[in-house]
Coordinates of C-alpha atoms in Angstrom, one line a residue:
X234 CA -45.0 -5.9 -78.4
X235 CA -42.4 -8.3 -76.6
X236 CA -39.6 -6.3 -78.5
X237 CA -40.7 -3.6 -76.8
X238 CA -41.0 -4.7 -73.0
X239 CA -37.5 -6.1 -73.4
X240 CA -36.5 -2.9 -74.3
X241 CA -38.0 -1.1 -71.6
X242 CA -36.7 -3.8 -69.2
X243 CA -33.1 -3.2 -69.9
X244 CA -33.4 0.4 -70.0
X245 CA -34.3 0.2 -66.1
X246 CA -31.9 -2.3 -65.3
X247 CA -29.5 0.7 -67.0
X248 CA -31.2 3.2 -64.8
X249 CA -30.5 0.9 -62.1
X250 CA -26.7 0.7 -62.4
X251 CA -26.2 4.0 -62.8
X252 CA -28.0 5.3 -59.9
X253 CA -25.8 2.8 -58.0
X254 CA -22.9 3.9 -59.7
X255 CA -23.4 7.4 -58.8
X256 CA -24.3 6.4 -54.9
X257 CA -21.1 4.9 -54.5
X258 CA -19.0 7.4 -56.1
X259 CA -20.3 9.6 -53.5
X260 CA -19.8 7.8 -50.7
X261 CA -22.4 7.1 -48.8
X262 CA -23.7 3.5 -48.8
X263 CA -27.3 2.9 -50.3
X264 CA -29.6 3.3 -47.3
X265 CA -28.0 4.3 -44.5
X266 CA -27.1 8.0 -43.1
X267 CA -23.7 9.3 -43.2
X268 CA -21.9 10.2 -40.0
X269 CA -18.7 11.9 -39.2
X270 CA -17.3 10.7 -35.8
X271 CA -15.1 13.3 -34.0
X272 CA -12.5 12.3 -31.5
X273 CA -8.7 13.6 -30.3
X274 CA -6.8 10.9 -31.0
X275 CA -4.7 10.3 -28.5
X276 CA -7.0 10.6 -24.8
X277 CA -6.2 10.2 -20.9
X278 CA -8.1 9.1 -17.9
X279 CA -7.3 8.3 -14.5
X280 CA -7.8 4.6 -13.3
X281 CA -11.6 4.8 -11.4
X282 CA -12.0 0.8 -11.1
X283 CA -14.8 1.2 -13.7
X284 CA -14.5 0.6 -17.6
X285 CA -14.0 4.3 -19.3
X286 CA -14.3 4.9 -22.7
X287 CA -12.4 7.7 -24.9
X288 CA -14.5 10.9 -25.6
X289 CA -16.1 10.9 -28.8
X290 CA -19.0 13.1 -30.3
X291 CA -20.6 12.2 -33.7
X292 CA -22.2 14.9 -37.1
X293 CA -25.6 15.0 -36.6
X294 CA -25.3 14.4 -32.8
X295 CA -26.7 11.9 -30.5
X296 CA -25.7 9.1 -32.9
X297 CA -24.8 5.7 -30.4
X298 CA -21.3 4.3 -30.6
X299 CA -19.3 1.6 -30.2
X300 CA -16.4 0.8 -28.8
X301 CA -13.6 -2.3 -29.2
X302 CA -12.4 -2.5 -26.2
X303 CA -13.7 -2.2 -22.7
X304 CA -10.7 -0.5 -20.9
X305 CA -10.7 -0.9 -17.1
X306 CA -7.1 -1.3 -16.2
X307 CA -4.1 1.5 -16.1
X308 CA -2.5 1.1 -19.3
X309 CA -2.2 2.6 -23.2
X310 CA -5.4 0.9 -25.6
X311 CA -6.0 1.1 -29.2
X312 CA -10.0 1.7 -28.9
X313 CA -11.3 1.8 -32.3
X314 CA -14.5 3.6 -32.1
X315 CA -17.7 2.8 -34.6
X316 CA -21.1 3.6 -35.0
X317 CA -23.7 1.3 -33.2
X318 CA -25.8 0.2 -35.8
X319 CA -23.8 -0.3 -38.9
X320 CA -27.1 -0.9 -40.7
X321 CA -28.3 2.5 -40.2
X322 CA -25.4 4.5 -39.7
X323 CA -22.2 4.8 -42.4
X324 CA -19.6 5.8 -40.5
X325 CA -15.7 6.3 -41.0
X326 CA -14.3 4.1 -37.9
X327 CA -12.0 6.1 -35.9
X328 CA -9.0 4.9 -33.5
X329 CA -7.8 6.5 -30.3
X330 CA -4.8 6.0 -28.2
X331 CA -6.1 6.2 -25.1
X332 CA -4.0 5.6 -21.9
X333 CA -5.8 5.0 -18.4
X334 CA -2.7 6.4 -15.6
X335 CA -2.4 5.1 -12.5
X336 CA -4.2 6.3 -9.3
X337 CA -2.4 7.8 -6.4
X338 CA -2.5 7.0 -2.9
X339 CA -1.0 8.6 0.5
X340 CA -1.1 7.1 4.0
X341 CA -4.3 6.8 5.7
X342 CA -4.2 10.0 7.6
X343 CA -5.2 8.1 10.9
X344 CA -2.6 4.9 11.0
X345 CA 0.0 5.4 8.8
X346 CA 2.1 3.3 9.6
X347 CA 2.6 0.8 12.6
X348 CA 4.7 -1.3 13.8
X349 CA 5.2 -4.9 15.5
X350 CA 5.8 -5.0 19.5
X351 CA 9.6 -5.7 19.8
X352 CA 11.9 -6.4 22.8
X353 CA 15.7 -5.6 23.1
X354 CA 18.1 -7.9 21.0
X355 CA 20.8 -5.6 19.6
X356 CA 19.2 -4.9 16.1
X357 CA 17.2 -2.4 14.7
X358 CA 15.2 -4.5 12.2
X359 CA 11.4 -4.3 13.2
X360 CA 8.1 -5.6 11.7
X361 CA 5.2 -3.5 10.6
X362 CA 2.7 -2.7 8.0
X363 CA 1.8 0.4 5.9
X364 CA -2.0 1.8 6.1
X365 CA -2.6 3.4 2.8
X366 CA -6.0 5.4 2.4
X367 CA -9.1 4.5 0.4
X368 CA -8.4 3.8 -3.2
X369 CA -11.2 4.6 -5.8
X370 CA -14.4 2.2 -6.1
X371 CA -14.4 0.8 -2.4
X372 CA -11.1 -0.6 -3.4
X373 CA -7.8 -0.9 -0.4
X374 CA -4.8 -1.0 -2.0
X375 CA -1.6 -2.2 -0.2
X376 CA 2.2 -1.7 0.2
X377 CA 4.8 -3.1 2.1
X378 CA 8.1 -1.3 3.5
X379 CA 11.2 -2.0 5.8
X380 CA 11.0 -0.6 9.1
X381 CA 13.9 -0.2 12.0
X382 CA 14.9 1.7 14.7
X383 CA 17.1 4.5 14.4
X384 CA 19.2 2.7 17.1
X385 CA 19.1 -0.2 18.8
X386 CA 18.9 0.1 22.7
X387 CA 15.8 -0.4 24.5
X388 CA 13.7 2.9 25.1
X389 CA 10.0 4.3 24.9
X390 CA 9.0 6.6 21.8
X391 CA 12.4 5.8 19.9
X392 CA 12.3 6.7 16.2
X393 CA 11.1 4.4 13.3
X394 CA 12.6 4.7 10.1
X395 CA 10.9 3.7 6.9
X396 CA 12.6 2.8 4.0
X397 CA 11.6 1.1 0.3
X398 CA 8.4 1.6 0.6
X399 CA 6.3 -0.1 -2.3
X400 CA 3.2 -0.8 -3.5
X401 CA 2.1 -4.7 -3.7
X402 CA 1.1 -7.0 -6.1
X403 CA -2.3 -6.6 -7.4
X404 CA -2.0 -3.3 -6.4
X405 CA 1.1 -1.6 -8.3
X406 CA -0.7 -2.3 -11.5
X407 CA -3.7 0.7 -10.9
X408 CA -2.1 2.6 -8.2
X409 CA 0.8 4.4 -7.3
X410 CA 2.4 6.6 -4.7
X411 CA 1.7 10.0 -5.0
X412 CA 5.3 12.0 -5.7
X413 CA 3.8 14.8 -4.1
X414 CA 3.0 13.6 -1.1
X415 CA 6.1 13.4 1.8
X416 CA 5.8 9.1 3.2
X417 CA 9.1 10.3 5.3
X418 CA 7.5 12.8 7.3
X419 CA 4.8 11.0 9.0
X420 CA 6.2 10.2 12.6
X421 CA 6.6 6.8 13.4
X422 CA 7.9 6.2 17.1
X423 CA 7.3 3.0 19.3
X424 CA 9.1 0.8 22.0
X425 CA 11.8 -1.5 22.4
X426 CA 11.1 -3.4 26.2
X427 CA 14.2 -4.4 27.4
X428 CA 15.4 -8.3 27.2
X429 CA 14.4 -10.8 30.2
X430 CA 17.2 -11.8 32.1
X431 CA 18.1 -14.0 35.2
X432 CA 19.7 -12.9 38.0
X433 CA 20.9 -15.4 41.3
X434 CA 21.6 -13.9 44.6
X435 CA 25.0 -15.9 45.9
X436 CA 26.6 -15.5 49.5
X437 CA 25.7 -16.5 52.6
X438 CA 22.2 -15.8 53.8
X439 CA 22.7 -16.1 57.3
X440 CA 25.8 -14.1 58.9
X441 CA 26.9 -12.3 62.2
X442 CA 26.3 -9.5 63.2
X443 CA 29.7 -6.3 62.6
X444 CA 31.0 -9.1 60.2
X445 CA 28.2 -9.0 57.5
X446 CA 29.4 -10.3 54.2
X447 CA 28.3 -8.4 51.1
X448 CA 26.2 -10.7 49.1
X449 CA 27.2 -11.0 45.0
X450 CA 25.1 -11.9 42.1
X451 CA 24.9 -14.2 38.6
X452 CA 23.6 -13.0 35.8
X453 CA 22.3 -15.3 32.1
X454 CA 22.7 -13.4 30.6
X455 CA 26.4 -13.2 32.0
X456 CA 28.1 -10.4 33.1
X457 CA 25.7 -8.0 33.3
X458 CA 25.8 -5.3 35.8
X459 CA 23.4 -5.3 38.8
X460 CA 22.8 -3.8 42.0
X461 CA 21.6 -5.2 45.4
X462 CA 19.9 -3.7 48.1
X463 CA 19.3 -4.6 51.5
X464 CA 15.9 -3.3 53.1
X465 CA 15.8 -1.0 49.9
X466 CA 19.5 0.4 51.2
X467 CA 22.4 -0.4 49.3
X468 CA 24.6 -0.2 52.6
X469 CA 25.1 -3.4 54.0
X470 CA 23.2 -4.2 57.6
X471 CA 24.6 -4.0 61.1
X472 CA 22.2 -4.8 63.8
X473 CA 21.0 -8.2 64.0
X474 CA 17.4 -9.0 61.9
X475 CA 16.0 -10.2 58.7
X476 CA 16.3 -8.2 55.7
X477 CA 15.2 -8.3 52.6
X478 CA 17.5 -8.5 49.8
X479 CA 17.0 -7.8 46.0
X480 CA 19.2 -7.8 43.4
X481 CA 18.4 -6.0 40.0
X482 CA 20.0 -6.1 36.7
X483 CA 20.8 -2.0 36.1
X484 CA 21.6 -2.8 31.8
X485 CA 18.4 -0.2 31.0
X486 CA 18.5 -2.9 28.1
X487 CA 17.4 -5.9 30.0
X488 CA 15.3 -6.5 32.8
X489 CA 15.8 -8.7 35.8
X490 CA 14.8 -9.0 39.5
X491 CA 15.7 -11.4 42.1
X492 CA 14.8 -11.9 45.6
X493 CA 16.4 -13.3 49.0
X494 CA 16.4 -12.3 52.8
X495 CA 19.1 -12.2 54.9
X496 CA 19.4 -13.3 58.6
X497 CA 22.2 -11.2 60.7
X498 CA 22.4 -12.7 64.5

């Protein structure tokens, strides 16, 4: 009798083995349901300041997956995609290059660009800041550029030009500037104010009447040309009274008034 339960116990144990011999020759692993995950290997997105996962469908469907990386950021990712639950799924891992690009951003349509108050001093160089739109997510990304005036003199709505315009740091990593989009042909004008100046009325104030002395002027900067009226005439007086005299600098670059009044008789 005890011949015959070893017997019977080592013919299971044989039964066993070769159940499990044949399960793995096949494949699948002992337990758990085979699944085929389906993906194209190599993927794009578009930066959305979310994580984003490659596309991926599994046979039978509706099987959960999981994924090795978390990709959030522009930029190329290995993403080696798995089934969820291991101990109930068998599944064949699968990679995917998978490359988030860059977002693209044009000028807010509103601002633009604008630039820094600036008053005449012989160059063109002026400050100012570029107003990008919205990015994606509630997110405001930022560039800077160069800025100057087409030319130099003082004036109202004179021409900006913008040059090496760039995207900032954090910025440049998610975003760029859309190629399609024209940053040259939104109008930029603005004002250069002419430069205070000084001007001095010299002469003598008080003078005879038929012999009235034009009266002169100094100028800081010097040499600067000016004009001076007497009474608001730019004829010198005759007949004996006051008069008022002003002097102005006529450079359209600077600006500079002066005051004095004259006594003839």
């Amino acid at each position: 009798m005890k011949r015959f339960l070893a017997l019977a116990a080592a013919l299971s144990m044989a039964l066993q083995f070769c159940a499990a011999g044949a399960s793995a020759a096949d494949g699948d692993a002992p337990g758990k349901t085979p699944v085929t995950i389906v993906a194209e290997l190599t993927q794009e997105a578009v930066y959305s300041g979310e994580v984003q996962y490659p596309t991926a469908v599994t046979q039978p469907e509706g099987v959960e997956l999981s994924y090795s990386l978390q990709p959030k950021d522009a930029d190329t990712y290995a993403v080696t995609i798995t089934a969820a639950d291991p101990e109930r799924y068998d599944a064949e891992p699968v990679t995917v290059d998978f490359t988030i690009q860059k977002a693209k951003v044009v000028l807010d349509p509103e601002f633009g660009y604008m630039v820094s108050k600036k008053g005449y001093d012989g160059t063109t160089e002026v400050g100012g800041i570029v107003i990008l739109a919205p990015g994606v997510n509630g997110e405001y990304p930022q560039a800077d550029a160069d800025f100057a005036f087409e030319t130099p003199d003082a004036g109202k709505d004179k021409r900006v030009l913008v040059s090496n315009l760039t995207l900032t740091e954090p910025w440049d990593k998610n975003y760029e500037l859309d190629p399609d989009y024209d940053f040259e042909a939104y109008p930029v004008t603005f004002t250069i104010d002419p430069a205070p100046c000084t001007i001095v009325i010299q002469g003598e104030l008080a003078q005879e009447p038929g012999a009235v002395e034009p009266l002169t002027a100094q100028t800081e900067p010097e040499g600067l040309p000016y004009a001076i009226t007497y009474n608001g005439a730019d004829t010198l007086p005759v007949d004996e009274g006051r008069y008022t005299v002003e002097a102005s600098v006529t450079d359209a670059n600077y600006a500079g008034v002066s005051q004095a009044v004259l006594t003839v008789g």
